[in-house]
mmCIF file of C-alpha atoms in Angstrom:
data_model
loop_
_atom_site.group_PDB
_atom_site.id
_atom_site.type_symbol
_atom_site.label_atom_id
_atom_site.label_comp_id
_atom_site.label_asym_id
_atom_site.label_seq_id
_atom_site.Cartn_x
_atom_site.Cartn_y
_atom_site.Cartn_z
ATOM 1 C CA UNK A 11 -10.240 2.714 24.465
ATOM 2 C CA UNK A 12 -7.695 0.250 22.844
ATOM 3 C CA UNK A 13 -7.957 -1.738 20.035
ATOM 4 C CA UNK A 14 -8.277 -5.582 20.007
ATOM 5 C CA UNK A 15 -4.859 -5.562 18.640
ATOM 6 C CA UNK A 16 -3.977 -3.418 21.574
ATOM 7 C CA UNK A 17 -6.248 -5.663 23.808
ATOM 8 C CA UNK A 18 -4.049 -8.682 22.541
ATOM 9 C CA UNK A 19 -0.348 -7.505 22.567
ATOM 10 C CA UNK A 20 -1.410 -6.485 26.983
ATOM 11 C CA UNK A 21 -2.446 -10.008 27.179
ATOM 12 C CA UNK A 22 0.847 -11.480 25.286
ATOM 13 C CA UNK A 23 2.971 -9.042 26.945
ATOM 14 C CA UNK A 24 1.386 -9.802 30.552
ATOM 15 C CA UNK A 25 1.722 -13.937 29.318
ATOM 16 C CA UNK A 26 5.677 -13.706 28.167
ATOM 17 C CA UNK A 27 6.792 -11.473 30.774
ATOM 18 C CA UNK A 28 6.112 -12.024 33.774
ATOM 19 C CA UNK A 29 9.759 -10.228 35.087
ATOM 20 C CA UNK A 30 7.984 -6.629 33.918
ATOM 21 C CA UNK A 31 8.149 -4.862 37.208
ATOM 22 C CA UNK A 32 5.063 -2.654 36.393
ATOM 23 C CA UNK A 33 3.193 -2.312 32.856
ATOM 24 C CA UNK A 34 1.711 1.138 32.144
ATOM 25 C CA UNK A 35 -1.514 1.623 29.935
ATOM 26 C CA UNK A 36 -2.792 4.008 28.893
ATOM 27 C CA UNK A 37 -6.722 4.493 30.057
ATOM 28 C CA UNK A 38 -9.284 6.473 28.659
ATOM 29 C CA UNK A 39 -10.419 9.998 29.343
ATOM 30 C CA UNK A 40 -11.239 9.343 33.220
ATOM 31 C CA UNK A 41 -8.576 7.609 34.028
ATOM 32 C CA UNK A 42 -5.777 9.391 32.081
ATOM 33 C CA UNK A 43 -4.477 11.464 35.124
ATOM 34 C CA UNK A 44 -3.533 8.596 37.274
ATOM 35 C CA UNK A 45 -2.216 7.311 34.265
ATOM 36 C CA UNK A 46 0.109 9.869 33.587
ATOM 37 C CA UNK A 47 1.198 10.769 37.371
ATOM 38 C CA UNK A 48 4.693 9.878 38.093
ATOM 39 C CA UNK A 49 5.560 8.544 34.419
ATOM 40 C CA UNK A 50 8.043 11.040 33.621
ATOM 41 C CA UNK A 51 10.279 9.429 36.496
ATOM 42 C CA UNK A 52 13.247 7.389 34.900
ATOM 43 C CA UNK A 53 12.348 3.450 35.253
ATOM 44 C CA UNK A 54 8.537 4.703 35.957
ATOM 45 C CA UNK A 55 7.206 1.305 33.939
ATOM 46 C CA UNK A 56 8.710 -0.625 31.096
ATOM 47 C CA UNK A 57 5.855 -0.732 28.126
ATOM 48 C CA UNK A 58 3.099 2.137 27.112
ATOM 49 C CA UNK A 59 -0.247 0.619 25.135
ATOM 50 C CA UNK A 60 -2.271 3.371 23.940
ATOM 51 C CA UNK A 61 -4.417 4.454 20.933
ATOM 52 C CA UNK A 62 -4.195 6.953 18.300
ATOM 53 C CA UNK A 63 -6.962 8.872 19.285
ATOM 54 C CA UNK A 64 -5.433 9.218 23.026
ATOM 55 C CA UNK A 65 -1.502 9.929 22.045
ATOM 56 C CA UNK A 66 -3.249 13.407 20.464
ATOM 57 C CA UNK A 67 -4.859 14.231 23.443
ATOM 58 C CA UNK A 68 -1.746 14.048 25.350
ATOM 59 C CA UNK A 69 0.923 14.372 22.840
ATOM 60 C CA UNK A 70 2.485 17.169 24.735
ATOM 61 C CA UNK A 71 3.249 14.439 27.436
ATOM 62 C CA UNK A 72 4.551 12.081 25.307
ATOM 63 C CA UNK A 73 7.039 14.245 23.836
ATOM 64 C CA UNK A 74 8.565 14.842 26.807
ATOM 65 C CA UNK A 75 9.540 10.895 27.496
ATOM 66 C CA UNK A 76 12.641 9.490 25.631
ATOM 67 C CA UNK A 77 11.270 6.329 24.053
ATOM 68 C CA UNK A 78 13.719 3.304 23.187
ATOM 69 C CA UNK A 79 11.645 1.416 20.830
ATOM 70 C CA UNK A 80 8.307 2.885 19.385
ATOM 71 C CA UNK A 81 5.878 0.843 17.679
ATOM 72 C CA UNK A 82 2.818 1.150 15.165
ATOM 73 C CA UNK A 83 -0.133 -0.788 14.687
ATOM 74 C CA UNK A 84 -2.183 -0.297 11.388
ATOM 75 C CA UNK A 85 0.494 2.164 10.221
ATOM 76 C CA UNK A 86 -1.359 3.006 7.192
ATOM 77 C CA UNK A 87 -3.357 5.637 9.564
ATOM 78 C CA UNK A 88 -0.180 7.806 9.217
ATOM 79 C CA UNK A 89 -0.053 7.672 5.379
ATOM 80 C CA UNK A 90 -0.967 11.706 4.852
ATOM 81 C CA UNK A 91 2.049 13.325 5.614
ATOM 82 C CA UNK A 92 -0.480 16.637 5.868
ATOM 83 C CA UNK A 93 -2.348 15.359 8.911
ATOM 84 C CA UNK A 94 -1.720 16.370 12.453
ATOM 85 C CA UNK A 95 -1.606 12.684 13.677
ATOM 86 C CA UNK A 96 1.164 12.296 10.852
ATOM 87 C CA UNK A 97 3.292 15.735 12.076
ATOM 88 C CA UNK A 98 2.585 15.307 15.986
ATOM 89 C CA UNK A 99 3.999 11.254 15.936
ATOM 90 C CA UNK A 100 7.068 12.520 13.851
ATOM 91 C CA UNK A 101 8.199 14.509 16.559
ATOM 92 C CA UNK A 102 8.423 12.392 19.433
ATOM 93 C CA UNK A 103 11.910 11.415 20.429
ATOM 94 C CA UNK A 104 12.743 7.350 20.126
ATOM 95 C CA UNK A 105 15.850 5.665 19.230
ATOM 96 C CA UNK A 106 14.275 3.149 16.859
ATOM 97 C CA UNK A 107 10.966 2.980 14.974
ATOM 98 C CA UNK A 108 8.878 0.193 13.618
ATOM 99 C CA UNK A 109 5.766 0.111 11.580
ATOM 100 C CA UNK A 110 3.180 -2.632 11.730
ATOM 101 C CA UNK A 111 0.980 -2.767 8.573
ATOM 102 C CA UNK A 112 -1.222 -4.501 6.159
ATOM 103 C CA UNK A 113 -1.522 -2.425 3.811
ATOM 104 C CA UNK A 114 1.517 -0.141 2.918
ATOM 105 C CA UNK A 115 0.018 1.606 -0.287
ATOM 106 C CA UNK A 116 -3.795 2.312 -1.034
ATOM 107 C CA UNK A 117 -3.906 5.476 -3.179
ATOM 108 C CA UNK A 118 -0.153 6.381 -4.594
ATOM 109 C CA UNK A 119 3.246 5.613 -3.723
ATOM 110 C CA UNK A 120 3.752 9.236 -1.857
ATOM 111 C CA UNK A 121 1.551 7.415 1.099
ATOM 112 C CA UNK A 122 4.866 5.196 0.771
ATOM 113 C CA UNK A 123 6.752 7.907 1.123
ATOM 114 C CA UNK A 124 4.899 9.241 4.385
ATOM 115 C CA UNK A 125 5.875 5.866 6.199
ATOM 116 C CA UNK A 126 9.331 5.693 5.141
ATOM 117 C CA UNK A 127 10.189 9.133 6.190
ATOM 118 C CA UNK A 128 8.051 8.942 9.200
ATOM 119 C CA UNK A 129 11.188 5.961 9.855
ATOM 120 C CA UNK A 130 13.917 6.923 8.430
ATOM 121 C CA UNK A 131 14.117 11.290 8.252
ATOM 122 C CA UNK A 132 17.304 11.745 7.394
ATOM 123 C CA UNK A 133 17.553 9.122 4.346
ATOM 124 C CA UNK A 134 14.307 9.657 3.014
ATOM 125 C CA UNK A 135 14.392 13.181 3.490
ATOM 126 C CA UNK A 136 13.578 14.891 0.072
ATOM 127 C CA UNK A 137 9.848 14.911 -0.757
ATOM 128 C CA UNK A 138 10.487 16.106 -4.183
ATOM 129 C CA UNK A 139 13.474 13.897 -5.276
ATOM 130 C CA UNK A 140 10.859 10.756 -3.973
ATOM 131 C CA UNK A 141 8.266 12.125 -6.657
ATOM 132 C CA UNK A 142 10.266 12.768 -9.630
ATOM 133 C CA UNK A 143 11.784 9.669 -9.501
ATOM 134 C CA UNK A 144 8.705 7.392 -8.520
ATOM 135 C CA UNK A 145 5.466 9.414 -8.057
ATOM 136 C CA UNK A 146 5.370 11.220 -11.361
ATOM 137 C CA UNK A 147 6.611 9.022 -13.757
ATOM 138 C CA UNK A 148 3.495 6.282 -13.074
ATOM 139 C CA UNK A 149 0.770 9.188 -12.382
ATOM 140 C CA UNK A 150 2.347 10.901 -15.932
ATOM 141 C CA UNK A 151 1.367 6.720 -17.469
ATOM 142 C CA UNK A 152 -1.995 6.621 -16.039
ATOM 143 C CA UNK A 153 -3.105 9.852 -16.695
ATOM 144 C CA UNK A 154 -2.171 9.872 -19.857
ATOM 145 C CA UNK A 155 0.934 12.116 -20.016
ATOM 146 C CA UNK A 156 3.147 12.571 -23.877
ATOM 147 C CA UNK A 157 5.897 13.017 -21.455
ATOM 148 C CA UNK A 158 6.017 9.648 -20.067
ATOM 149 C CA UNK A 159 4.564 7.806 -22.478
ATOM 150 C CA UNK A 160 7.533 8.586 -24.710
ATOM 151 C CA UNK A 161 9.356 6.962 -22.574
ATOM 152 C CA UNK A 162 7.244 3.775 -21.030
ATOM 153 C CA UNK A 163 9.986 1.415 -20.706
ATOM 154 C CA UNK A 164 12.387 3.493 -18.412
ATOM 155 C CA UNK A 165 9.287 4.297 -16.435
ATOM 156 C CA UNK A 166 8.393 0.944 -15.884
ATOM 157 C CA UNK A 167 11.672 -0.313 -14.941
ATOM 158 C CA UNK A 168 11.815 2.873 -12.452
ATOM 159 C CA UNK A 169 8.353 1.668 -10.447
ATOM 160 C CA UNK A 170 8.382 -1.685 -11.066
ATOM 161 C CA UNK A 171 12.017 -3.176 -10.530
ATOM 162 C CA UNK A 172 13.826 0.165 -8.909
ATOM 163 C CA UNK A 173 11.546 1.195 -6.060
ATOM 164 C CA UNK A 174 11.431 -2.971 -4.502
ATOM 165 C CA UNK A 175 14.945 -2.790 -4.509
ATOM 166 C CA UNK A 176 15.456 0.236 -2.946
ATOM 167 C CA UNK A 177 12.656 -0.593 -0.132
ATOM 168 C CA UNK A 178 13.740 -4.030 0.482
ATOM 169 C CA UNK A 179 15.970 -3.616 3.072
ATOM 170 C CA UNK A 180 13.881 -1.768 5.410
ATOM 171 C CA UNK A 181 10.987 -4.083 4.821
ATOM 172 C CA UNK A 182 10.232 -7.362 6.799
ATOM 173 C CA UNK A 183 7.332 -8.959 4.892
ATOM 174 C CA UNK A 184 5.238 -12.095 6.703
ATOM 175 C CA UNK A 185 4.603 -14.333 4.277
ATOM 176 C CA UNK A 186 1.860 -17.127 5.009
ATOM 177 C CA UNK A 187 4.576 -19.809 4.799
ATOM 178 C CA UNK A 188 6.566 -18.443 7.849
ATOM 179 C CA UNK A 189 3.180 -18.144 10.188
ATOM 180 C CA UNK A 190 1.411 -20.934 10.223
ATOM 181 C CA UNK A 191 3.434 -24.573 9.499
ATOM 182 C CA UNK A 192 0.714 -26.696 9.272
ATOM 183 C CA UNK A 193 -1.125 -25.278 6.555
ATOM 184 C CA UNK A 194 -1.134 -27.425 3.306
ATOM 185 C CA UNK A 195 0.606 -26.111 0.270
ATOM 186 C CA UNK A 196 -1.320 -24.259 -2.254
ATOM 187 C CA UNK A 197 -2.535 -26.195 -5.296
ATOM 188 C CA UNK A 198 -3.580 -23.802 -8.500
ATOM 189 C CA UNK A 199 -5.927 -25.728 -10.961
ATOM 190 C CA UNK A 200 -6.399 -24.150 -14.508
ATOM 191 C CA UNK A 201 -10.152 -24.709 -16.275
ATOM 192 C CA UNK A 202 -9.923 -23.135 -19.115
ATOM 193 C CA UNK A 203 -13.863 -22.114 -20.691
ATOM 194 C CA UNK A 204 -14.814 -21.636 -24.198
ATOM 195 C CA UNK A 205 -15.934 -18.672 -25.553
ATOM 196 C CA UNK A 206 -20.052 -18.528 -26.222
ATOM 197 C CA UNK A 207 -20.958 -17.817 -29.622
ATOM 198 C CA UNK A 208 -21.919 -14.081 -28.322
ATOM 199 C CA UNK A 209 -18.599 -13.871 -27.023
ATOM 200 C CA UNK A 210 -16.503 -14.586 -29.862
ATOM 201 C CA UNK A 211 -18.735 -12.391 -32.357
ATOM 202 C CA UNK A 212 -18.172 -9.441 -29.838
ATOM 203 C CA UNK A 213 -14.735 -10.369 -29.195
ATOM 204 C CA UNK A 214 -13.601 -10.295 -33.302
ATOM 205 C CA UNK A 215 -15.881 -7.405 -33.856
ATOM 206 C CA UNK A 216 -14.077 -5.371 -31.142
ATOM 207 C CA UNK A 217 -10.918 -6.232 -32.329
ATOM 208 C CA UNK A 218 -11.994 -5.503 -36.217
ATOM 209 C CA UNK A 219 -13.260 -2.148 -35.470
ATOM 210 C CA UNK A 220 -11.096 0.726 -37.363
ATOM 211 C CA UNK A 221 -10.550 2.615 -33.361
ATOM 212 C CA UNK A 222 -9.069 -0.388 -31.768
ATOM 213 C CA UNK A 223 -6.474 -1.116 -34.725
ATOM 214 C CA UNK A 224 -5.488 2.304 -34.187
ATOM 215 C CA UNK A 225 -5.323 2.275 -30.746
ATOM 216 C CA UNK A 226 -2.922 -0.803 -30.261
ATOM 217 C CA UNK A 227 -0.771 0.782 -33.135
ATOM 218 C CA UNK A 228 -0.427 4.088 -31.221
ATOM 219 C CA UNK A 229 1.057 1.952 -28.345
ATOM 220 C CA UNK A 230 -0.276 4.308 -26.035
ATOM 221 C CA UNK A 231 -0.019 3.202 -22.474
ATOM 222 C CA UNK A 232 -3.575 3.905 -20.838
ATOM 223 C CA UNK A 233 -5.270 3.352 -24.233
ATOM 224 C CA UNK A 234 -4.024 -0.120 -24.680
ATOM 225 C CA UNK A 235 -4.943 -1.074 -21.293
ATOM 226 C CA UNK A 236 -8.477 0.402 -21.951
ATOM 227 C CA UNK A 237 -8.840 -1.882 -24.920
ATOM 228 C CA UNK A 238 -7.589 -4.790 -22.772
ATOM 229 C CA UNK A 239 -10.188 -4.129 -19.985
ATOM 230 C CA UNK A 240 -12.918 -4.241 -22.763
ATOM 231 C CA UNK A 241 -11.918 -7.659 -23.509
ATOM 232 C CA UNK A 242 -11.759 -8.612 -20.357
ATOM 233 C CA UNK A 243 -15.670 -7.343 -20.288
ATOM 234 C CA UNK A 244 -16.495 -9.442 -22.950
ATOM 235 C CA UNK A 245 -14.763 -12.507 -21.530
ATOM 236 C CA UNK A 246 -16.570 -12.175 -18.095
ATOM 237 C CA UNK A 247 -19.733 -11.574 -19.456
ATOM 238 C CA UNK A 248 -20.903 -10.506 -22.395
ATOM 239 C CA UNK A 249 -23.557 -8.167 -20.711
ATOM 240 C CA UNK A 250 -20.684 -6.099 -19.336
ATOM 241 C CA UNK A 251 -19.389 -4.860 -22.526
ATOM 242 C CA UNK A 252 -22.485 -4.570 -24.531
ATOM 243 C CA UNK A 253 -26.390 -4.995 -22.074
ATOM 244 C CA UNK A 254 -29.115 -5.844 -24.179
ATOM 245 C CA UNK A 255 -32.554 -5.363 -22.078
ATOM 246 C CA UNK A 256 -34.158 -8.297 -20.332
ATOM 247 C CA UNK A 257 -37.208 -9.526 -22.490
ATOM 248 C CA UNK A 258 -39.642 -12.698 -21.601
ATOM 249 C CA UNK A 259 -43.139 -13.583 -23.219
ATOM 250 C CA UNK A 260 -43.876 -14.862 -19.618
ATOM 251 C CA UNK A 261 -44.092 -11.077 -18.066
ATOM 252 C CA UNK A 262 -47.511 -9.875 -19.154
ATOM 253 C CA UNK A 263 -49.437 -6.586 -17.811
ATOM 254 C CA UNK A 264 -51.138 -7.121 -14.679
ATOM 255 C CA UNK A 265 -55.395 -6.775 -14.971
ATOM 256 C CA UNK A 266 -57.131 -4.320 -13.190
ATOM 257 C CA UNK A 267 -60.896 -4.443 -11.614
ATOM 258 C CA UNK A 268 -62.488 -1.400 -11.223
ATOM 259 C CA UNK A 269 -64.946 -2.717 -8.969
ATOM 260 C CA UNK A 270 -66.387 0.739 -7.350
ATOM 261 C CA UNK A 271 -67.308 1.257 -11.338
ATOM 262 C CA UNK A 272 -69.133 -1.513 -12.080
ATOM 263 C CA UNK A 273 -71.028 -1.470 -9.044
ATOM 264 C CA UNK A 274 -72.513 2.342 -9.193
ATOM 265 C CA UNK A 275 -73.276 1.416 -12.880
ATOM 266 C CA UNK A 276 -74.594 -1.311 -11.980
ATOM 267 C CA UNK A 277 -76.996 0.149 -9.472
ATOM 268 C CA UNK A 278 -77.374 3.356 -11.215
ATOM 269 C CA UNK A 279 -81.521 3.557 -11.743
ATOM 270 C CA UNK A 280 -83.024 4.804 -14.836
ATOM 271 C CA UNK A 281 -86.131 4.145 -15.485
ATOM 272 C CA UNK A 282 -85.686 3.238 -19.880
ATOM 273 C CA UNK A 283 -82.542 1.907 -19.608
ATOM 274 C CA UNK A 284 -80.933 -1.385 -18.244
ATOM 275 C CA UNK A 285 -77.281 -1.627 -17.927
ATOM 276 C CA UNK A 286 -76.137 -5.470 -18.282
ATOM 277 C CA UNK A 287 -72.369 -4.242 -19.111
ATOM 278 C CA UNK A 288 -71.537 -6.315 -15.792
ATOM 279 C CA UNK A 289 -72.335 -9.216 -17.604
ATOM 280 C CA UNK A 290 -70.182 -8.784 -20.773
ATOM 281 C CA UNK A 291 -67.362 -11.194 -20.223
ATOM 282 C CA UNK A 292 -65.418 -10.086 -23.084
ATOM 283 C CA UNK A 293 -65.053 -6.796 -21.766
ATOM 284 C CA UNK A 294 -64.437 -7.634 -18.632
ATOM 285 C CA UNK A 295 -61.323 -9.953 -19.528
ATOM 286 C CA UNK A 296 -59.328 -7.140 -20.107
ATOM 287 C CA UNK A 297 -60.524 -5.118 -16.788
ATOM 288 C CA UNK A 298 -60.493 -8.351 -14.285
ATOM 289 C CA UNK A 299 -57.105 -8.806 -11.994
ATOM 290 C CA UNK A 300 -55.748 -12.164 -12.010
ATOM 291 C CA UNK A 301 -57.129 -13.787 -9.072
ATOM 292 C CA UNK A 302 -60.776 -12.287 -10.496
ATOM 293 C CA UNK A 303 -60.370 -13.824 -13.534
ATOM 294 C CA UNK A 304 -59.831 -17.285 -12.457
ATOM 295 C CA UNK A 305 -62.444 -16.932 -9.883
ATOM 296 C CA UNK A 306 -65.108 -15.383 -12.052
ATOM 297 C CA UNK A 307 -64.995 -16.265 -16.092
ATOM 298 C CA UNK A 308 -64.784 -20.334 -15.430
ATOM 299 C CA UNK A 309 -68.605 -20.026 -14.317
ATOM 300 C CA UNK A 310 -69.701 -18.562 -17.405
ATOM 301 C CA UNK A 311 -67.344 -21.226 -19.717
ATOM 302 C CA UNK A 312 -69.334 -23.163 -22.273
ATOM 303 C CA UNK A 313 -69.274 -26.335 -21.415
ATOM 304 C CA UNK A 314 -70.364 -29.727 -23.524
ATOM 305 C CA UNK A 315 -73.010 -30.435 -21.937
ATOM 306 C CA UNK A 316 -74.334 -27.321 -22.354
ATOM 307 C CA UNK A 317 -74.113 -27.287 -25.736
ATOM 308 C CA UNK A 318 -75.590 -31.261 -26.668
ATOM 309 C CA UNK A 319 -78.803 -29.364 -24.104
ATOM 310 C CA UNK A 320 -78.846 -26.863 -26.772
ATOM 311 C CA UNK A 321 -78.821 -28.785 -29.678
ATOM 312 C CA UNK A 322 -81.000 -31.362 -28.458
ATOM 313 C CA UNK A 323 -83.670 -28.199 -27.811
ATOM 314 C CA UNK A 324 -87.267 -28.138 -29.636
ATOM 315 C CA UNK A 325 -87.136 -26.061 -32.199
ATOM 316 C CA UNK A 326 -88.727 -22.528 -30.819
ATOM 317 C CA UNK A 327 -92.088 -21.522 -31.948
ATOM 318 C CA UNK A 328 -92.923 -19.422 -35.366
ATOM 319 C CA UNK A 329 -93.036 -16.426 -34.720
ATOM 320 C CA UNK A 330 -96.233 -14.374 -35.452
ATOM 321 C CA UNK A 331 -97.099 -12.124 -37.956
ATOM 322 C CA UNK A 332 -96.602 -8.630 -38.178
ATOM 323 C CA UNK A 333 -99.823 -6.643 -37.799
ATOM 324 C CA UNK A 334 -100.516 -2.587 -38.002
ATOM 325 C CA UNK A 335 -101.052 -0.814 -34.754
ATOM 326 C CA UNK A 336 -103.217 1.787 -33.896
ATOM 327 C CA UNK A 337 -102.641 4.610 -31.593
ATOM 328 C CA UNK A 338 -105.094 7.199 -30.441
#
């Protein structure tokens, strides 16, 4: 089925011209017969809307039709010059192209390549004069290359200031300005923030340390940008560049009850022994769960009056003498 940009240029089309004798679309699978019946005819209908996915399926018919004007949406789908969508669109036969897209270049700038040849074949014809001159030199930077990193300035000016001025004039760029009139102009306001003490002891440290003095004096491209994303770490957050572990006297180990234990010991029978290690709060203290020790030890807490009853107490009796036993 189409797209909702699809969906929307039918409904503009059908809005701002009404004169369009007949307005041919093209359906999905069950439909795509009686779509196609009689089309080859000169004059058959004035406008085709149809999807990627369904100009493959057919492509054989639409290679057949001289088109005046054909038209792209979300052109970055044709980027890889490798991929049968690329290589069956190339060959259709139309008097003028045009390519509508967001995003021109994602990856590299040979997916630029792709849609300017996919426009223009005869003057951006040569694949490998387009990569020499603008492909290799800034792949050769970022990865690192002796090559180009002899030679950083000419490469710069080659990607930075040659390749705009050699795309500009087959590029029609929509700028915010031109699309909606109404919209207020954009105000930029600057807060600058301190560095935290953490910060600027990481921050001079960094830039102390014997490696990074001898990277910035090496000059070398990818190196100095890696020592400028550090400090852009450290600036962000001081976590990012060096994560210390999350510590807090408030997270303690959770108690445990084993109830099932204290229970069969409990209940265990012996005839010389009693077992009263229920009753030892101390040792339960360290076995009880949370909830069971606020439940349970507050009934057992010494409280005053407990101990003014104790100390207010008779003294207890003397106890009696020792005396031999006899046993026969």
């Amino acid at each position: 089925e189409l797209s909702e940009s699809g969906r929307e240029l039918l409904r503009e089309l059908l809005r701002e011209h009404r004169r369009l004798q007949e307005l041919s679309q093209h359906l999905h699978e069950k439909h795509q017969r009686e779509a196609l019946e009689g089309w080859t005819k000169p004059n058959a209908f004035h406008v085709c809307i149809t999807s990627y996915k369904l100009v493959l399926q057919d492509h054989q018919a639409f290679r057949r039709k001289n088109w005046k004007y054909l038209i792209l949406d979300e052109a970055q789908n044709i980027k890889n010059f490798k991929s049968q969508r690329w290589q069956s669109l190339l060959n259709f036969n139309s008097q003028r192209r045009l390519l509508l897209t967001g995003t021109p270049l994602q990856n590299s700038l040979m997916e630029l390549w792709s849609l300017m040849h996919f426009l223009m074949p005869r003057v951006f014809q040569s694949h490998r004069e387009f990569r020499e001159w603008f492909h290799n030199p800034l792949t050769g930077m970022i990865e690192g290359s002796q090559e180009y990193n002899e030679s950083i300035p000419r490469c710069i000016f080659r990607c930075v200031f040659t390749c705009p001025q050699v795309l500009r004039p087959f590029l029609l760029r929509r700028l915010k300005v031109d699309v909606e009139k109404q919209m207020p102009k954009k105000y930029e306001h600057v807060l600058r923030c301190r560095l935290s003490k953490r910060q600027r002891f990481l921050y001079d440290d960094f830039m102390g340390q014997a490696s990074t003095k001898a990277t910035l004096a090496s000059g070398h491209f990818m190196s100095v940008i890696n020592v400028l994303m550090q400090l852009r770490k450290v600036c962000n957050h001081p976590d990012l560049f060096e994560p210390r572990p999350v510590t807090s006297p408030l997270v303690t180990p959770g108690l445990s009850l084993a109830t099932p234990a204290l229970v069969l010991r409990a209940l265990e029978p012996h005839p010389f022994q009693v077992d009263l290690s229920p009753f030892e709060l101390v040792a339960l203290e360290s076995h009880l769960s949370r909830y069971a020790a606020d439940w349970f030890l507050p009934r057992f807490r010494v409280t005053r009056r407990l101990v003014l009853d104790v100390a207010a107490a008779p003294d207890p009796p003397p106890r009696p003498k020792p005396v031999r036993m006899k046993v026969n």
